Short mmCIF file of C-alpha atoms and ligand atoms in Angstrom, two decimals:
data_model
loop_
_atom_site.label_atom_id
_atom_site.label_comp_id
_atom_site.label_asym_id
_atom_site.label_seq_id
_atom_site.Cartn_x
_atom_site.Cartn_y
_atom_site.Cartn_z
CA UNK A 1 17.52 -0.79 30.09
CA UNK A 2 19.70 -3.63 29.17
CA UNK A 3 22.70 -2.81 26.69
CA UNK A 4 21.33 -2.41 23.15
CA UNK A 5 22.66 -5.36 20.76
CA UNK A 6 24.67 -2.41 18.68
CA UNK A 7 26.96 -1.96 21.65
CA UNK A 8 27.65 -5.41 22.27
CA UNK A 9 24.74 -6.80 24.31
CA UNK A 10 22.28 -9.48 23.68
CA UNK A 11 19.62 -8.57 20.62
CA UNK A 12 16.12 -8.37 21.72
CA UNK A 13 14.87 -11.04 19.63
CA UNK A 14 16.45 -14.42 18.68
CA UNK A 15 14.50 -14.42 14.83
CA UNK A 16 14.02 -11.36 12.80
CA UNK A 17 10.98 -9.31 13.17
CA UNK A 18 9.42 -7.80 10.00
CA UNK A 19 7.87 -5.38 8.25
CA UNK A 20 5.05 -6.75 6.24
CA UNK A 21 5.63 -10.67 7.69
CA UNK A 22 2.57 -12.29 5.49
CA UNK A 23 -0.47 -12.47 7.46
CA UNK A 24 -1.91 -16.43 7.00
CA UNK A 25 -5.10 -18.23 7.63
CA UNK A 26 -4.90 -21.58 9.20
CA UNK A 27 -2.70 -23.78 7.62
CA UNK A 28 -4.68 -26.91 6.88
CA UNK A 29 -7.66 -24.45 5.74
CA UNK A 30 -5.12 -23.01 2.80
CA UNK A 31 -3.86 -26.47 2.49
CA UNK A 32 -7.04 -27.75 1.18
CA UNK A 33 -8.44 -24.97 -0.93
CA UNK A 34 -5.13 -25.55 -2.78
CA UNK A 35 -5.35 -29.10 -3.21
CA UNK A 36 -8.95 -28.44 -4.42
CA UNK A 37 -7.37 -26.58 -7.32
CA UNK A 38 -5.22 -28.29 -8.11
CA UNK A 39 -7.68 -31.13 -8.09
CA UNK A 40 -10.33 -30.04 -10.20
CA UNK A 41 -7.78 -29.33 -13.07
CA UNK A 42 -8.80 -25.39 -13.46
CA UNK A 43 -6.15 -23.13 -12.46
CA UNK A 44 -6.62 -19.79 -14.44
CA UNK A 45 -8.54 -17.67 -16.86
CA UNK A 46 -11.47 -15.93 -14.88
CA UNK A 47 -12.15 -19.24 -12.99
CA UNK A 48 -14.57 -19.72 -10.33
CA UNK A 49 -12.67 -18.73 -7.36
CA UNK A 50 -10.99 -15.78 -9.02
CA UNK A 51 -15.06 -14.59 -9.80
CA UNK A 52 -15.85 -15.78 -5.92
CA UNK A 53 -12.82 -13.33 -5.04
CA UNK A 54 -14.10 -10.81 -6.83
CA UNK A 55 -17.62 -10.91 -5.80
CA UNK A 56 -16.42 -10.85 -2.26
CA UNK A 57 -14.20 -7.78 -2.64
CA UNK A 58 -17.09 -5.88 -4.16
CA UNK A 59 -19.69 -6.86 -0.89
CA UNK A 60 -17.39 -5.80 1.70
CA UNK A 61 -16.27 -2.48 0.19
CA UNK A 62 -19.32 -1.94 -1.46
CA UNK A 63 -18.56 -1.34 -4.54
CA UNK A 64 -20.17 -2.69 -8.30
CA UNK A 65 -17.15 -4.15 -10.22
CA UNK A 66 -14.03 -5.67 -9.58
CA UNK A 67 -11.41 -7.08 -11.32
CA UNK A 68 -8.86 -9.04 -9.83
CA UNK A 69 -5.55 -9.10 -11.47
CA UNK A 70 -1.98 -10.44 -11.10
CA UNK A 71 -0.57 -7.66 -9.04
CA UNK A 72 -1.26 -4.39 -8.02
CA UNK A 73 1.34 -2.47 -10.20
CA UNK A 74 -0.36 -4.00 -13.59
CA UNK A 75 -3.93 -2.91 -12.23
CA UNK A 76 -2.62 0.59 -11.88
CA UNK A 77 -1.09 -0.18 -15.60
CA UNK A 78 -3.92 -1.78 -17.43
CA UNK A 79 -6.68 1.44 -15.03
CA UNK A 80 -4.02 4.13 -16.60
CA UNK A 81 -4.38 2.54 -20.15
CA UNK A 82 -8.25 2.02 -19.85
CA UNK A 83 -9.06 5.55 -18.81
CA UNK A 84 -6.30 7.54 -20.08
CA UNK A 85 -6.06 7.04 -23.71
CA UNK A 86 -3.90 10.13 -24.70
CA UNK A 87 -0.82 9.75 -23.40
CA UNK A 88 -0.13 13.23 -20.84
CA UNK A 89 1.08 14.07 -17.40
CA UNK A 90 -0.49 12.14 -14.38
CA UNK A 91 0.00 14.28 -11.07
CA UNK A 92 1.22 12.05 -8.01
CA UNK A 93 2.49 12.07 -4.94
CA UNK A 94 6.39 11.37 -4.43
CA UNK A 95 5.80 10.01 -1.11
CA UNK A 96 4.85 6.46 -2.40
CA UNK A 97 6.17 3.34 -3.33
CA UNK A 98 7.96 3.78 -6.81
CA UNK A 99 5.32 1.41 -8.36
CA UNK A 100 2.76 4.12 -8.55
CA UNK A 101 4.86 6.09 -10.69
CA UNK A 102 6.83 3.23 -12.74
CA UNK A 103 3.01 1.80 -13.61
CA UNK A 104 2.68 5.10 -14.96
CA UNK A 105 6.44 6.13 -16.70
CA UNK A 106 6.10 2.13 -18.14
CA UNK A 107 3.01 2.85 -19.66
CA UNK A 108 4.71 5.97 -21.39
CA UNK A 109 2.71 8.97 -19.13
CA UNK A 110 4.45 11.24 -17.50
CA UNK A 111 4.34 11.50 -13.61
CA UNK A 112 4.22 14.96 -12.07
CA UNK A 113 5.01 14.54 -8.32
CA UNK A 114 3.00 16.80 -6.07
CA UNK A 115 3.44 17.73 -2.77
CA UNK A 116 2.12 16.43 0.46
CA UNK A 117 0.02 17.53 3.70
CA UNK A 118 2.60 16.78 6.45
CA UNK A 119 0.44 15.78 9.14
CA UNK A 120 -1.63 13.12 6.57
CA UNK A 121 0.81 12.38 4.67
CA UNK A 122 -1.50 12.79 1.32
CA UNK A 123 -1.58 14.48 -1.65
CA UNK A 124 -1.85 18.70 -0.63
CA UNK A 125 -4.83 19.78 -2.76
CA UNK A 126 -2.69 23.21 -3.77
CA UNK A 127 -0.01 21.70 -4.80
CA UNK A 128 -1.89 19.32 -7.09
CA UNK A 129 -3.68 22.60 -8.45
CA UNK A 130 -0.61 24.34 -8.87
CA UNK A 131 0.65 21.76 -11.13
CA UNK A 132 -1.84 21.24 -13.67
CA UNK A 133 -1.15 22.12 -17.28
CA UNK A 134 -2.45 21.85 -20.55
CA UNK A 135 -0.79 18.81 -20.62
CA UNK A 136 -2.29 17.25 -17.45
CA UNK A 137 -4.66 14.13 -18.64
CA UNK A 138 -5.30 12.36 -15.19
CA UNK A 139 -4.31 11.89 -11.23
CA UNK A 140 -3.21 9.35 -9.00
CA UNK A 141 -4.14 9.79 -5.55
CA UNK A 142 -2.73 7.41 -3.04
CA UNK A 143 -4.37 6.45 0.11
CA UNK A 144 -1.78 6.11 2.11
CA UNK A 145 -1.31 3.87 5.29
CA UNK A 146 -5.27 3.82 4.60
CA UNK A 147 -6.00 7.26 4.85
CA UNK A 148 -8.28 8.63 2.09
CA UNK A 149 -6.43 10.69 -0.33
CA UNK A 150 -8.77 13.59 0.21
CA UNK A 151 -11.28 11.47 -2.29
CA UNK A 152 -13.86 14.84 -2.32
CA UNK A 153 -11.61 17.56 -2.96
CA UNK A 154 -9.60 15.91 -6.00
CA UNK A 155 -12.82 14.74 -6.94
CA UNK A 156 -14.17 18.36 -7.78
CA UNK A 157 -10.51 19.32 -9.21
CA UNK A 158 -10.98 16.85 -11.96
CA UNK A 159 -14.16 17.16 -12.76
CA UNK A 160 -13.06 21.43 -13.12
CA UNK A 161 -10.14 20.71 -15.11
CA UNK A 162 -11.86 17.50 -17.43
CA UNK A 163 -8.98 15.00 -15.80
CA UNK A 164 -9.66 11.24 -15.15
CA UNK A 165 -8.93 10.26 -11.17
CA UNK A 166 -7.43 6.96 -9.93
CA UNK A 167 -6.77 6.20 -6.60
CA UNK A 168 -3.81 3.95 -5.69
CA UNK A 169 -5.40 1.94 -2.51
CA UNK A 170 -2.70 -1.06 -1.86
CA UNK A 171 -2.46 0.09 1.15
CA UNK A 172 -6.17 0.84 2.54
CA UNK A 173 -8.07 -2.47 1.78
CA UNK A 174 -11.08 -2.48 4.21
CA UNK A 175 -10.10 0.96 5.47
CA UNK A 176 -13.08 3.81 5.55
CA UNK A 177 -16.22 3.55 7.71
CA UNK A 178 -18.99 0.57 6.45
CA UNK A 179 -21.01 1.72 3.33
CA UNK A 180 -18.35 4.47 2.83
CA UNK A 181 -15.31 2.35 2.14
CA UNK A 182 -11.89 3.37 -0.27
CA UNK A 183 -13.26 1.43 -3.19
CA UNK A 184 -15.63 3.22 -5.02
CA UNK A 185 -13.59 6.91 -5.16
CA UNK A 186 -12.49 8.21 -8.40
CA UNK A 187 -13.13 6.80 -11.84
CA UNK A 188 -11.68 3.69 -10.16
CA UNK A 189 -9.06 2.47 -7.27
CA UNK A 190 -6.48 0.02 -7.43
CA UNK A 191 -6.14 -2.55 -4.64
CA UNK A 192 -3.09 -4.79 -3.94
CA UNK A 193 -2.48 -8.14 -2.34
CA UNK A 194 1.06 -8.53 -2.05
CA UNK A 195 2.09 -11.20 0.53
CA UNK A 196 3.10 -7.82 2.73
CA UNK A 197 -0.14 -6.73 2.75
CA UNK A 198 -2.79 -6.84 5.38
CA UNK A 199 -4.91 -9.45 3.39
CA UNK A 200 -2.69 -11.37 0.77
CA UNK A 201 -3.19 -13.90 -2.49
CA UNK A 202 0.61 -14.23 -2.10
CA UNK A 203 0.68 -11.55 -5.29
CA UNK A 204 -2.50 -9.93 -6.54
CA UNK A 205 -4.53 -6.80 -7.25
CA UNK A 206 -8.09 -5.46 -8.18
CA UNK A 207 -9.14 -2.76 -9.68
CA UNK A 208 -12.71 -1.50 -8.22
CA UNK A 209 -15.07 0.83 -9.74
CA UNK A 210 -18.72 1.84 -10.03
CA UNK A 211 -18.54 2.45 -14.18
CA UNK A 212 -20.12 -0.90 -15.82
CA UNK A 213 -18.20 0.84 -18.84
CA UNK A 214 -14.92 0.99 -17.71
CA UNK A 215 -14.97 -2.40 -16.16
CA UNK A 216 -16.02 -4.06 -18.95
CA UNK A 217 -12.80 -2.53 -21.01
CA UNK A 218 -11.03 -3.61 -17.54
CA UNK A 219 -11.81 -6.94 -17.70
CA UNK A 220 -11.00 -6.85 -21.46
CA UNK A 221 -7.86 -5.25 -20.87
CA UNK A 222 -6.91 -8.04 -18.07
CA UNK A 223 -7.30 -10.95 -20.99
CA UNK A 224 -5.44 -9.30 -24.31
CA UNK A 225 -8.21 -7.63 -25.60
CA UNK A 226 -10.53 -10.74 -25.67
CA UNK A 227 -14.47 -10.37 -24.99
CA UNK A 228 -14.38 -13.30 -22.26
CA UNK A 229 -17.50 -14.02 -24.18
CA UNK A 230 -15.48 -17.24 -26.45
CA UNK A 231 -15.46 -14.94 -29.50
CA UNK A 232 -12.10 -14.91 -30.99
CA UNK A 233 -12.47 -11.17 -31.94
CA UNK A 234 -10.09 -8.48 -30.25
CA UNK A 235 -11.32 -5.18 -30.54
CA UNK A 236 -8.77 -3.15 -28.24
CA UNK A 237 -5.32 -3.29 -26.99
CA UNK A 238 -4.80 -5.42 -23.89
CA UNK A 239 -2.52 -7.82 -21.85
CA UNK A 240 -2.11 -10.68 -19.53
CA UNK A 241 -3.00 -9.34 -15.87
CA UNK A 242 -5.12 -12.18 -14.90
CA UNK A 243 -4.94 -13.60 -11.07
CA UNK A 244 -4.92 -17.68 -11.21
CA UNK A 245 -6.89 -19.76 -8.90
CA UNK A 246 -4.23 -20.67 -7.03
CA UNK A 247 -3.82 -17.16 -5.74
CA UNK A 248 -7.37 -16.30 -6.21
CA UNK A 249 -7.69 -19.76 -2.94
CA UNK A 250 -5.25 -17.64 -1.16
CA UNK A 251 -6.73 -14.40 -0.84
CA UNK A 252 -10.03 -15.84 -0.37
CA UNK A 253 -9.11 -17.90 2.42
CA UNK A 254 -7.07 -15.00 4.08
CA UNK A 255 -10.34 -12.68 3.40
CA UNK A 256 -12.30 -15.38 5.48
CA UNK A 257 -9.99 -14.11 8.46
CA UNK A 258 -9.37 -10.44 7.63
CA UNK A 259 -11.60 -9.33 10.93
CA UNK A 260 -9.39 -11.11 13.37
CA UNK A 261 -6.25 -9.38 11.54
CA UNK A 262 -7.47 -6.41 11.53
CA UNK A 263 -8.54 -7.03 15.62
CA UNK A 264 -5.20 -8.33 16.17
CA UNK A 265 -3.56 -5.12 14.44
CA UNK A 266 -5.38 -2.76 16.56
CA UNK A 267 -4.53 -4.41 19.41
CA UNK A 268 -0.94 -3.88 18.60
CA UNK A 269 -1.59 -0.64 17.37
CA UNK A 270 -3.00 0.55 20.99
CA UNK A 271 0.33 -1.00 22.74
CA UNK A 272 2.21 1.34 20.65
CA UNK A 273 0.26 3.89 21.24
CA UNK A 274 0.75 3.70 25.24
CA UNK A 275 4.94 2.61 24.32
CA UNK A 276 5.52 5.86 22.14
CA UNK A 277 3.89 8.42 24.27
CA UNK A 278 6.66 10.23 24.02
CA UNK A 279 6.85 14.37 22.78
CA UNK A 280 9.74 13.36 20.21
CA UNK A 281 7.62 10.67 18.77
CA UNK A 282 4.92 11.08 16.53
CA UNK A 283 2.89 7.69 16.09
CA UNK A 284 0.89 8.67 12.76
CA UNK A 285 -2.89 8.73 13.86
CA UNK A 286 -3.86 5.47 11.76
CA UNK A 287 -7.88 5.85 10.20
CA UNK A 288 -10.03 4.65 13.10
CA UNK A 289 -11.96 1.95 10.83
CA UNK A 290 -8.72 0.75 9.07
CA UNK A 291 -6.91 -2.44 8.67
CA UNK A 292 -3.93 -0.76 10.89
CA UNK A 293 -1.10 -2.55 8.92
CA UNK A 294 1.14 -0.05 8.78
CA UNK A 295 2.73 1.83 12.44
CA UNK A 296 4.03 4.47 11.04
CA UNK A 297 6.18 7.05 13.33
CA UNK A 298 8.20 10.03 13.04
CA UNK A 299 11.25 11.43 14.54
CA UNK A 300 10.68 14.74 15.90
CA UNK A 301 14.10 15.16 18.13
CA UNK A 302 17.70 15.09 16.79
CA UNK A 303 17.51 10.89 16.56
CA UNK A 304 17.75 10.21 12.72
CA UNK A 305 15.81 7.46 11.31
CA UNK A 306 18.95 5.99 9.71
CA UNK A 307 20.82 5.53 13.12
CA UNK A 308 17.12 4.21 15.11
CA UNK A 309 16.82 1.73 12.01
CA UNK A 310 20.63 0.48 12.61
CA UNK A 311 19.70 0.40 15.97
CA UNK A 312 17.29 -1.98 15.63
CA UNK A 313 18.29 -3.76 13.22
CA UNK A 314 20.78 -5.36 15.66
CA UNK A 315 18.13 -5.96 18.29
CA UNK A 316 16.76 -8.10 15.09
CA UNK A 317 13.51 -5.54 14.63
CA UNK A 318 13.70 -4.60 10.60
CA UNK A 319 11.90 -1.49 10.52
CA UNK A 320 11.43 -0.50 7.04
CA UNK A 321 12.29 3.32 6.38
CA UNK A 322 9.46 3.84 3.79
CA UNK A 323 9.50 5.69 1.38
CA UNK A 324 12.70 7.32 1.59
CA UNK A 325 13.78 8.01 -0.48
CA UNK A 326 11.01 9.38 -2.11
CA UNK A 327 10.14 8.94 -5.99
CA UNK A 328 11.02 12.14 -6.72
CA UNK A 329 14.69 11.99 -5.87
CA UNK A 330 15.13 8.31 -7.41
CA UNK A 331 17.34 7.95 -10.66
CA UNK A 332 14.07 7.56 -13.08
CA UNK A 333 12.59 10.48 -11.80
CA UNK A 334 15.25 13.02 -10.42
CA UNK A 335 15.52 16.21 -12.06
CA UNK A 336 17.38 19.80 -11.40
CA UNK A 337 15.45 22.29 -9.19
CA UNK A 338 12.62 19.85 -8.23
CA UNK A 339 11.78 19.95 -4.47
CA UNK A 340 9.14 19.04 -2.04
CA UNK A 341 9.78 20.24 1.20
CA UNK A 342 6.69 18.36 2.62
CA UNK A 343 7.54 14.85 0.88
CA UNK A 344 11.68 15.44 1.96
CA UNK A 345 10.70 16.67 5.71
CA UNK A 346 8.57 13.48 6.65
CA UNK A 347 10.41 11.48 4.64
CA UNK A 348 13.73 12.15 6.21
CA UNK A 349 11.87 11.47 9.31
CA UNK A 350 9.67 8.40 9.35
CA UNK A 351 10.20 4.73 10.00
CA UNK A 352 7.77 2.00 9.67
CA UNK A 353 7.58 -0.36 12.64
CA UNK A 354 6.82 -4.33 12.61
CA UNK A 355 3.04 -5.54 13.23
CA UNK A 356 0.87 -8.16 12.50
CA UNK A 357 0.41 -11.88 13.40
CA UNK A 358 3.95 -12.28 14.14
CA UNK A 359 4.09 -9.96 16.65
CA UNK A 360 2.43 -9.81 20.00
CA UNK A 361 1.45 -6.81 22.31
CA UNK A 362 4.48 -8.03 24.76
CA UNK A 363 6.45 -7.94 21.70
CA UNK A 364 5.65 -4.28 20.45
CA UNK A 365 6.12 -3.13 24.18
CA UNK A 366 10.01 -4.50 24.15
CA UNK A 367 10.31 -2.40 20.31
CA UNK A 368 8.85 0.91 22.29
CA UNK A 369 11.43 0.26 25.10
CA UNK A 370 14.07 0.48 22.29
CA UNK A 371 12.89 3.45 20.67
CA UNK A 372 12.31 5.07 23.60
CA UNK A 373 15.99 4.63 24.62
CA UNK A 374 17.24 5.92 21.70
CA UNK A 375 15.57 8.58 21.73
CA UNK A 376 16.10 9.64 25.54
CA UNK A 377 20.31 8.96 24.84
CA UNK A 378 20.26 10.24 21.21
CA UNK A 379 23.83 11.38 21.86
CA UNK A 380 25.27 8.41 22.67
CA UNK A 381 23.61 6.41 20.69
CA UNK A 382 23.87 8.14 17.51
CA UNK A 383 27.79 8.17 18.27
CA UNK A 384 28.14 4.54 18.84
CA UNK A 385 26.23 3.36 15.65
N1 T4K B 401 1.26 1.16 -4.54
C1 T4K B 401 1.67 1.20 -3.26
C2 T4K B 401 1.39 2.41 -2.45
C3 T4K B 401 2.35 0.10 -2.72
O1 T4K B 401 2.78 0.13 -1.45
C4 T4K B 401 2.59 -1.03 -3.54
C5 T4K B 401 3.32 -2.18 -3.02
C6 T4K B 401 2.11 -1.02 -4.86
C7 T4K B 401 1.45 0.11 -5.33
C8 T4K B 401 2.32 -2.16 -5.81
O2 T4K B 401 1.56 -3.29 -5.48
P1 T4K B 401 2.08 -4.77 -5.95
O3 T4K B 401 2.41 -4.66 -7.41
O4 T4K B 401 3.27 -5.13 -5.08
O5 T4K B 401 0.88 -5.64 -5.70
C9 T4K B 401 7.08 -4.32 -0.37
C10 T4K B 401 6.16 -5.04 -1.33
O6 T4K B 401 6.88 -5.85 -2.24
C11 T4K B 401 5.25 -4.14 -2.08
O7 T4K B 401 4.18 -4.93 -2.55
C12 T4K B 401 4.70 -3.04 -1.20
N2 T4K B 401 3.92 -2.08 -1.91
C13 T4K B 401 5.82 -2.32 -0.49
C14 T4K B 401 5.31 -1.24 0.42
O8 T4K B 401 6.52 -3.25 0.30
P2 T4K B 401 9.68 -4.23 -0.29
O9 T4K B 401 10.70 -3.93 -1.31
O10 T4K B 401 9.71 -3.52 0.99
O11 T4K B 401 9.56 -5.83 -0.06
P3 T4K B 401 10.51 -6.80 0.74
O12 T4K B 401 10.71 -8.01 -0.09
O13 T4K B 401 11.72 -6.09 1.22
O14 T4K B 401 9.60 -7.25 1.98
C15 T4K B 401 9.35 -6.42 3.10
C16 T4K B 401 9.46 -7.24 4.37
O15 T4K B 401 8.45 -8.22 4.40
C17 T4K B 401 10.80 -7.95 4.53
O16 T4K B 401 11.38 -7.54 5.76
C18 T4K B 401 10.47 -9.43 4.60
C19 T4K B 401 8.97 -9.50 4.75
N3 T4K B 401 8.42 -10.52 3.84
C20 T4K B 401 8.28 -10.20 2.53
C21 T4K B 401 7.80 -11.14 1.66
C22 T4K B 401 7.63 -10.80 0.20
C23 T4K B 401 8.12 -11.76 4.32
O17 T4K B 401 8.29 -12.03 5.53
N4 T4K B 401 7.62 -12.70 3.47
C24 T4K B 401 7.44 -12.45 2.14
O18 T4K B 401 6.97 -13.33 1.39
O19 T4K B 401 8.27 -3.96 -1.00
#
């Protein structure tokens, strides 16, 4: 092992490798549906390509409606609004990222963080349970790193108790066997296609759902209230969440390519699997038929997070310590007495490693060199950094 970049040596990498480095379809190919757009002089308001989007999301996940919208934060928003008219608690998980509970605290519910399983990392079906009250009105499970919030179970538990279900799914597009995909779970599921996400419009959502209902209020809801049918008439409450065409070109042309991605993230996924066999590492077992976007470990040893992330960081590798910390002990949300020792254990322990296009299996095999190190001469690295 060569002397790590913190102590002086040479870093691994000359340029930075990320955490959620967009994922892009050929250049010329994006190039030109852009130009198209631009071109034919329509660039928003439920527009062809924005309806082509949609109509594509709902064949591969198999699933009746969708409705794409500007981000993935405003379709957990505008789902919230649509399904949850009295305002009430909303049980969540802590272990998140804080958009699934500001959608919610913006909106004027009130977010109940549950505990998690610590070997999924989703929502622990007692714990949600345990904390539903007379004032409890809905939940939002999260599928997180694409594994299925435990879609049955919760299912049952609000159906018992008379509470709406969402599913936050930004991070499990694609994810779940074929025919069974995240997508159709719950009263709905909200998708997102953030530039860091495995298949991007740059920013964008969709909300997906098998209630013609509810996704005609959705679609309502997306467009201030309007029918989308020309009338001028506004018959319930609603915003501006609509994608444009511009992104719609994006995350169409990126959908076109989301096989090799997802081939190309396995591929890296099985090279960390062989680089972190280690018994103080625990690579978390990503869903067989997922998108793998996120490699997620976890610290098992005495090596903290903090000092492997410092680490390398100087070897230019940003790994992203998500989500720590977690909602629950952020300034919106903190209170006295609240603890889950679940959500606090794994997130005190987990780090989020760089995959995707921009990195190759040569590449991820220098990264497990480095965390293997660390971890093998945690005392003199932790007292160097
Ligand atoms: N629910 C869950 C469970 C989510 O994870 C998210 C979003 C949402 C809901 C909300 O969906 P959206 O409203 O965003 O559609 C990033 C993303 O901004 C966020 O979308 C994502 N989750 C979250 C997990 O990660 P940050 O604060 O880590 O972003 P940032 O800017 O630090 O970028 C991360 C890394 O990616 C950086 O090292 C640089 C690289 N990057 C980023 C961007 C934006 C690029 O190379 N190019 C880029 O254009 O939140």
């Amino acid at each position: 092992m060569r002397k790590l970049a913190v102590f002086g040596g040479k870093p691994a990498f000359t340029q930075p490798k990320h955490v959620g480095r967009p994922n892009m379809a050929d250049h010329d190919k994006i190039m030109q549906t852009l130009e198209n757009v631009i071109l034919s002089r329509r660039l928003t308001n439920n527009g062809p390509l924005v309806q082509k989007f949609e109509s594509q999301i709902c064949s591969e996940l198999g699933v009746g409606w969708c409705i794409a919208v500007a981000n993935g934060t405003l379709g957990l928003e505008i789902a919230a609004r649509a399904l949850m008219p009295k305002l009430g608690e909303v049980i969540l998980p802590s272990f998140t990222f804080v958009a699934t509970a500001n959608a919610l605290a913006w909106q004027g519910y009130t977010p109940i963080f549950a505990d998690i399983d610590p070997e999924t990392h989703v929502l622990d079906i007692k714990d949600v349970e345990a904390k539903i009250t007379m004032r409890t009105v809905g939940i939002l499970g999260v599928h997180l790193w694409g594994t299925p919030c435990i879609p049955e179970e919760l299912a049952k538990l609000a159906y018992l108790h008379n509470l709406k279900l969402i599913f936050d799914a930004a991070h499990a597009f694609m994810c779940g066997p074929e025919g069974n995909r995240i997508g159709h779970y719950g009263d709905c599921e909200v998708f997102s296609f953030h530039a860091t996400k495995f298949v991007n419009s740059v920013e964008g959502g969709a909300i997906t759902t098998s209630n013609t209902f509810l996704a005609k209020r959705l679609r309502r809801m997306r467009n201030f209230g309007f029918a989308g049918d020309g009338t001028p008439e506004v018959s319930i409450l609603g915003i501006n969440a609509k994608m444009s065409e511009l992104h719609a070109a994006v995350g169409l042309t990126n959908l076109d390519e989301a096989p090799s991605f997802i081939e190309w993230n396995s591929n890296n996924y099985a090279a960390y699997m062989v680089g972190l066999d280690h018994s103080d590492i625990r690579l978390y077992p990503l869903c067989a038929q997922g998108n793998f976007q996120y490699v997620v470990i976890e610290l098992l040893g005495e090596l903290s997070a903090d000092v492997l992330a410092s680490v390398l960081k100087a070897e230019n590798v940003l790994a992203r310590r998500y989500f720590s910390p977690p909602c629950h002990l952020m300034e919106p949300y903190r209170k006295d007495g609240q603890t889950l020792p679940a959500t606090e254990l794994v997130a005190s322990r987990t780090l989020v490693l760089p995959t995707g296009l921009a990195m190759t299996q040569g590449e991820v095999a220098k990264v497990c060199e480095i965390v293997r190190y660390c971890v093998d001469h945690v005392v003199e690295v932790s007292k160097g950094v």
